[in-house]
mmCIF file of C-alpha atoms in Angstrom:
data_model
loop_
_atom_site.group_PDB
_atom_site.id
_atom_site.type_symbol
_atom_site.label_atom_id
_atom_site.label_comp_id
_atom_site.label_asym_id
_atom_site.label_seq_id
_atom_site.Cartn_x
_atom_site.Cartn_y
_atom_site.Cartn_z
ATOM 1 C CA UNK L 1 46.698 -99.106 96.611
ATOM 2 C CA UNK L 2 43.107 -98.443 97.666
ATOM 3 C CA UNK L 3 41.333 -95.686 95.709
ATOM 4 C CA UNK L 4 38.745 -93.360 97.254
ATOM 5 C CA UNK L 5 36.481 -91.027 95.282
ATOM 6 C CA UNK L 6 36.193 -87.545 96.754
ATOM 7 C CA UNK L 7 33.538 -84.942 96.267
ATOM 8 C CA UNK L 8 34.526 -81.284 96.070
ATOM 9 C CA UNK L 9 33.434 -80.461 99.636
ATOM 10 C CA UNK L 10 36.058 -82.691 101.261
ATOM 11 C CA UNK L 11 38.872 -81.261 99.140
ATOM 12 C CA UNK L 12 37.680 -77.696 99.746
ATOM 13 C CA UNK L 13 37.416 -78.252 103.512
ATOM 14 C CA UNK L 14 40.905 -79.758 103.699
ATOM 15 C CA UNK L 15 42.299 -76.913 101.580
ATOM 16 C CA UNK L 16 40.701 -74.362 103.912
ATOM 17 C CA UNK L 17 42.814 -75.740 106.795
ATOM 18 C CA UNK L 18 46.003 -76.274 104.726
ATOM 19 C CA UNK L 19 45.634 -80.055 104.920
ATOM 20 C CA UNK L 20 45.140 -80.818 101.241
ATOM 21 C CA UNK L 21 48.745 -81.738 100.477
ATOM 22 C CA UNK L 22 48.775 -84.052 103.508
ATOM 23 C CA UNK L 23 45.849 -85.985 102.013
ATOM 24 C CA UNK L 24 48.124 -87.344 99.298
ATOM 25 C CA UNK L 25 50.628 -88.621 101.877
ATOM 26 C CA UNK L 26 48.065 -91.105 103.166
ATOM 27 C CA UNK L 27 48.372 -94.691 101.900
ATOM 28 C CA UNK L 28 45.466 -94.247 99.474
ATOM 29 C CA UNK L 29 44.869 -92.858 96.029
ATOM 30 C CA UNK L 30 42.170 -90.243 95.500
ATOM 31 C CA UNK L 31 40.020 -89.763 92.417
ATOM 32 C CA UNK L 32 37.400 -87.318 91.179
ATOM 33 C CA UNK L 33 35.213 -87.364 88.072
ATOM 34 C CA UNK L 34 36.656 -85.245 85.271
ATOM 35 C CA UNK L 35 33.646 -82.893 85.166
ATOM 36 C CA UNK L 36 33.922 -82.204 88.907
ATOM 37 C CA UNK L 37 37.630 -81.472 88.476
ATOM 38 C CA UNK L 38 36.970 -79.017 85.657
ATOM 39 C CA UNK L 39 33.919 -77.273 87.113
ATOM 40 C CA UNK L 40 34.214 -77.314 90.907
ATOM 41 C CA UNK L 41 37.879 -77.418 91.883
ATOM 42 C CA UNK L 42 38.547 -73.838 90.858
ATOM 43 C CA UNK L 43 39.768 -72.144 94.057
ATOM 44 C CA UNK L 44 41.550 -74.357 96.536
ATOM 45 C CA UNK L 45 43.739 -71.655 98.032
ATOM 46 C CA UNK L 46 47.376 -72.697 98.282
ATOM 47 C CA UNK L 47 47.045 -75.626 95.860
ATOM 48 C CA UNK L 48 45.800 -75.223 92.306
ATOM 49 C CA UNK L 49 44.168 -77.900 90.176
ATOM 50 C CA UNK L 50 47.302 -78.814 88.263
ATOM 51 C CA UNK L 51 49.199 -79.190 91.533
ATOM 52 C CA UNK L 52 46.491 -81.587 92.696
ATOM 53 C CA UNK L 53 47.262 -83.824 89.742
ATOM 54 C CA UNK L 54 50.959 -83.529 90.552
ATOM 55 C CA UNK L 55 50.235 -84.631 94.111
ATOM 56 C CA UNK L 56 48.507 -87.701 92.733
ATOM 57 C CA UNK L 57 44.836 -86.835 92.244
ATOM 58 C CA UNK L 58 43.309 -89.132 89.652
ATOM 59 C CA UNK L 59 40.897 -87.431 87.267
ATOM 60 C CA UNK L 60 38.621 -90.145 85.913
ATOM 61 C CA UNK L 61 36.190 -89.972 82.983
ATOM 62 C CA UNK L 62 32.782 -91.589 82.959
ATOM 63 C CA UNK L 63 31.473 -93.310 79.847
ATOM 64 C CA UNK L 64 27.968 -92.820 78.422
ATOM 65 C CA UNK L 65 26.570 -95.521 80.697
ATOM 66 C CA UNK L 66 28.102 -93.804 83.723
ATOM 67 C CA UNK L 67 26.681 -90.452 82.668
ATOM 68 C CA UNK L 68 23.240 -92.028 82.282
ATOM 69 C CA UNK L 69 23.516 -93.544 85.751
ATOM 70 C CA UNK L 70 24.491 -90.158 87.226
ATOM 71 C CA UNK L 71 21.506 -88.501 85.547
ATOM 72 C CA UNK L 72 19.189 -91.220 86.886
ATOM 73 C CA UNK L 73 20.543 -90.629 90.407
ATOM 74 C CA UNK L 74 19.895 -86.918 90.047
ATOM 75 C CA UNK L 75 16.391 -87.499 88.702
ATOM 76 C CA UNK L 76 15.607 -89.717 91.700
ATOM 77 C CA UNK L 77 17.282 -87.339 94.181
ATOM 78 C CA UNK L 78 16.886 -83.800 92.816
ATOM 79 C CA UNK L 79 18.603 -82.181 95.823
ATOM 80 C CA UNK L 80 21.892 -83.707 94.667
ATOM 81 C CA UNK L 81 23.836 -81.833 92.001
ATOM 82 C CA UNK L 82 24.982 -83.537 88.829
ATOM 83 C CA UNK L 83 28.571 -83.310 90.128
ATOM 84 C CA UNK L 84 27.499 -85.071 93.333
ATOM 85 C CA UNK L 85 25.902 -87.811 91.266
ATOM 86 C CA UNK L 86 28.979 -88.115 89.049
ATOM 87 C CA UNK L 87 31.154 -88.710 92.125
ATOM 88 C CA UNK L 88 28.787 -91.368 93.456
ATOM 89 C CA UNK L 89 28.658 -92.988 90.014
ATOM 90 C CA UNK L 90 32.458 -93.111 89.776
ATOM 91 C CA UNK L 91 32.570 -94.774 93.193
ATOM 92 C CA UNK L 92 29.794 -97.258 92.369
ATOM 93 C CA UNK L 93 31.217 -98.143 88.948
ATOM 94 C CA UNK L 94 34.608 -99.022 90.427
ATOM 95 C CA UNK L 95 33.437 -100.207 93.869
ATOM 96 C CA UNK L 96 35.577 -97.522 95.501
ATOM 97 C CA UNK L 97 34.697 -95.861 98.826
ATOM 98 C CA UNK L 98 33.305 -92.324 98.729
ATOM 99 C CA UNK L 99 34.602 -89.294 100.636
ATOM 100 C CA UNK L 100 31.865 -86.725 101.064
ATOM 101 C CA UNK L 101 30.705 -84.016 103.387
ATOM 102 C CA UNK L 102 27.139 -84.242 102.087
ATOM 103 C CA UNK L 103 24.614 -86.328 104.016
ATOM 104 C CA UNK L 104 22.486 -86.878 100.896
ATOM 105 C CA UNK L 105 25.471 -88.229 98.966
ATOM 106 C CA UNK L 106 26.361 -90.433 101.926
ATOM 107 C CA UNK L 107 22.776 -91.785 101.991
ATOM 108 C CA UNK L 108 22.937 -92.598 98.266
ATOM 109 C CA UNK L 109 26.328 -94.269 98.716
ATOM 110 C CA UNK L 110 24.947 -96.407 101.528
ATOM 111 C CA UNK L 111 21.903 -97.298 99.398
ATOM 112 C CA UNK L 112 24.382 -98.431 96.731
ATOM 113 C CA UNK L 113 26.279 -100.534 99.324
ATOM 114 C CA UNK L 114 29.340 -98.289 99.226
ATOM 115 C CA UNK L 115 31.638 -97.418 102.069
ATOM 116 C CA UNK L 116 31.347 -93.672 102.756
ATOM 117 C CA UNK L 117 33.520 -91.393 104.899
ATOM 118 C CA UNK L 118 33.970 -87.691 105.516
ATOM 119 C CA UNK L 119 36.474 -85.079 106.655
ATOM 120 C CA UNK L 120 36.658 -86.398 110.219
ATOM 121 C CA UNK L 121 37.597 -89.840 108.914
ATOM 122 C CA UNK L 122 40.438 -88.183 106.988
ATOM 123 C CA UNK L 123 41.518 -86.342 110.159
ATOM 124 C CA UNK L 124 41.563 -89.696 111.963
ATOM 125 C CA UNK L 125 43.754 -91.185 109.215
ATOM 126 C CA UNK L 126 46.155 -88.224 109.494
ATOM 127 C CA UNK L 127 46.547 -88.975 113.210
ATOM 128 C CA UNK L 128 46.697 -92.757 112.752
ATOM 129 C CA UNK L 129 49.431 -92.577 110.111
ATOM 130 C CA UNK L 130 51.203 -89.644 111.805
ATOM 131 C CA UNK L 131 50.995 -87.604 108.626
ATOM 132 C CA UNK L 132 50.017 -84.369 110.389
ATOM 133 C CA UNK L 133 51.200 -83.347 113.847
ATOM 134 C CA UNK L 134 48.601 -83.391 116.624
ATOM 135 C CA UNK L 135 48.825 -79.629 117.346
ATOM 136 C CA UNK L 136 48.189 -78.899 113.661
ATOM 137 C CA UNK L 137 45.170 -81.219 113.604
ATOM 138 C CA UNK L 138 43.854 -79.678 116.836
ATOM 139 C CA UNK L 139 44.192 -76.185 115.365
ATOM 140 C CA UNK L 140 42.278 -77.246 112.241
ATOM 141 C CA UNK L 141 39.546 -78.879 114.333
ATOM 142 C CA UNK L 142 39.186 -75.752 116.489
ATOM 143 C CA UNK L 143 38.889 -73.727 113.299
ATOM 144 C CA UNK L 144 36.175 -76.078 112.036
ATOM 145 C CA UNK L 145 34.273 -75.600 115.300
ATOM 146 C CA UNK L 146 34.423 -71.826 114.908
ATOM 147 C CA UNK L 147 33.583 -71.737 111.195
ATOM 148 C CA UNK L 148 29.819 -71.396 110.633
ATOM 149 C CA UNK L 149 30.207 -72.809 107.093
ATOM 150 C CA UNK L 150 31.637 -76.066 108.420
ATOM 151 C CA UNK L 151 28.757 -78.440 109.072
ATOM 152 C CA UNK L 152 30.529 -81.165 110.987
ATOM 153 C CA UNK L 153 29.086 -82.552 114.224
ATOM 154 C CA UNK L 154 30.527 -80.539 117.107
ATOM 155 C CA UNK L 155 30.417 -83.526 119.471
ATOM 156 C CA UNK L 156 32.613 -85.546 117.085
ATOM 157 C CA UNK L 157 35.039 -82.655 116.650
ATOM 158 C CA UNK L 158 35.257 -82.196 120.429
ATOM 159 C CA UNK L 159 35.871 -85.923 120.925
ATOM 160 C CA UNK L 160 38.827 -85.762 118.540
ATOM 161 C CA UNK L 161 40.115 -82.566 120.132
ATOM 162 C CA UNK L 162 40.111 -84.289 123.523
ATOM 163 C CA UNK L 163 42.129 -87.197 122.124
ATOM 164 C CA UNK L 164 44.588 -84.943 120.324
ATOM 165 C CA UNK L 165 45.211 -82.616 123.245
ATOM 166 C CA UNK L 166 45.514 -85.261 125.985
ATOM 167 C CA UNK L 167 49.088 -85.531 127.202
ATOM 168 C CA UNK L 168 50.556 -88.959 126.676
ATOM 169 C CA UNK L 169 52.394 -90.046 129.852
#
């Protein structure tokens, strides 16, 4: 099964809209670096960290070489956090796609020839695989539009809302 590395922002955003458990029903596995798991996945609302592991989240260590690579990424791109760089390193080391809500992480992933996706890609997979009902996805997308902390492109959200709310004849 294909493995994707997630940063904290994607998991937090999905948790905010009660979509985190649905993530693990998709036909993928999801992984995070162990340090990100320990330090950043503290409050995910309805799902705690141990439950994430029970749902199937892989918590992956990085060896000394991986840690050095992460530090070199952070040195070159100081606006990225060490946890951001650890996630990119885990993805690069294993040639796994990256899930991120951060444009700087996405740019680094692309520079490293990695596939990179975000929350809207996950929403699309929920619809494609019929994991989450359309009204539930539409409600979450409307919430994302209204939430000033959500920095997703409104045009892309509206495009998905139009598709989800169109009556199928």
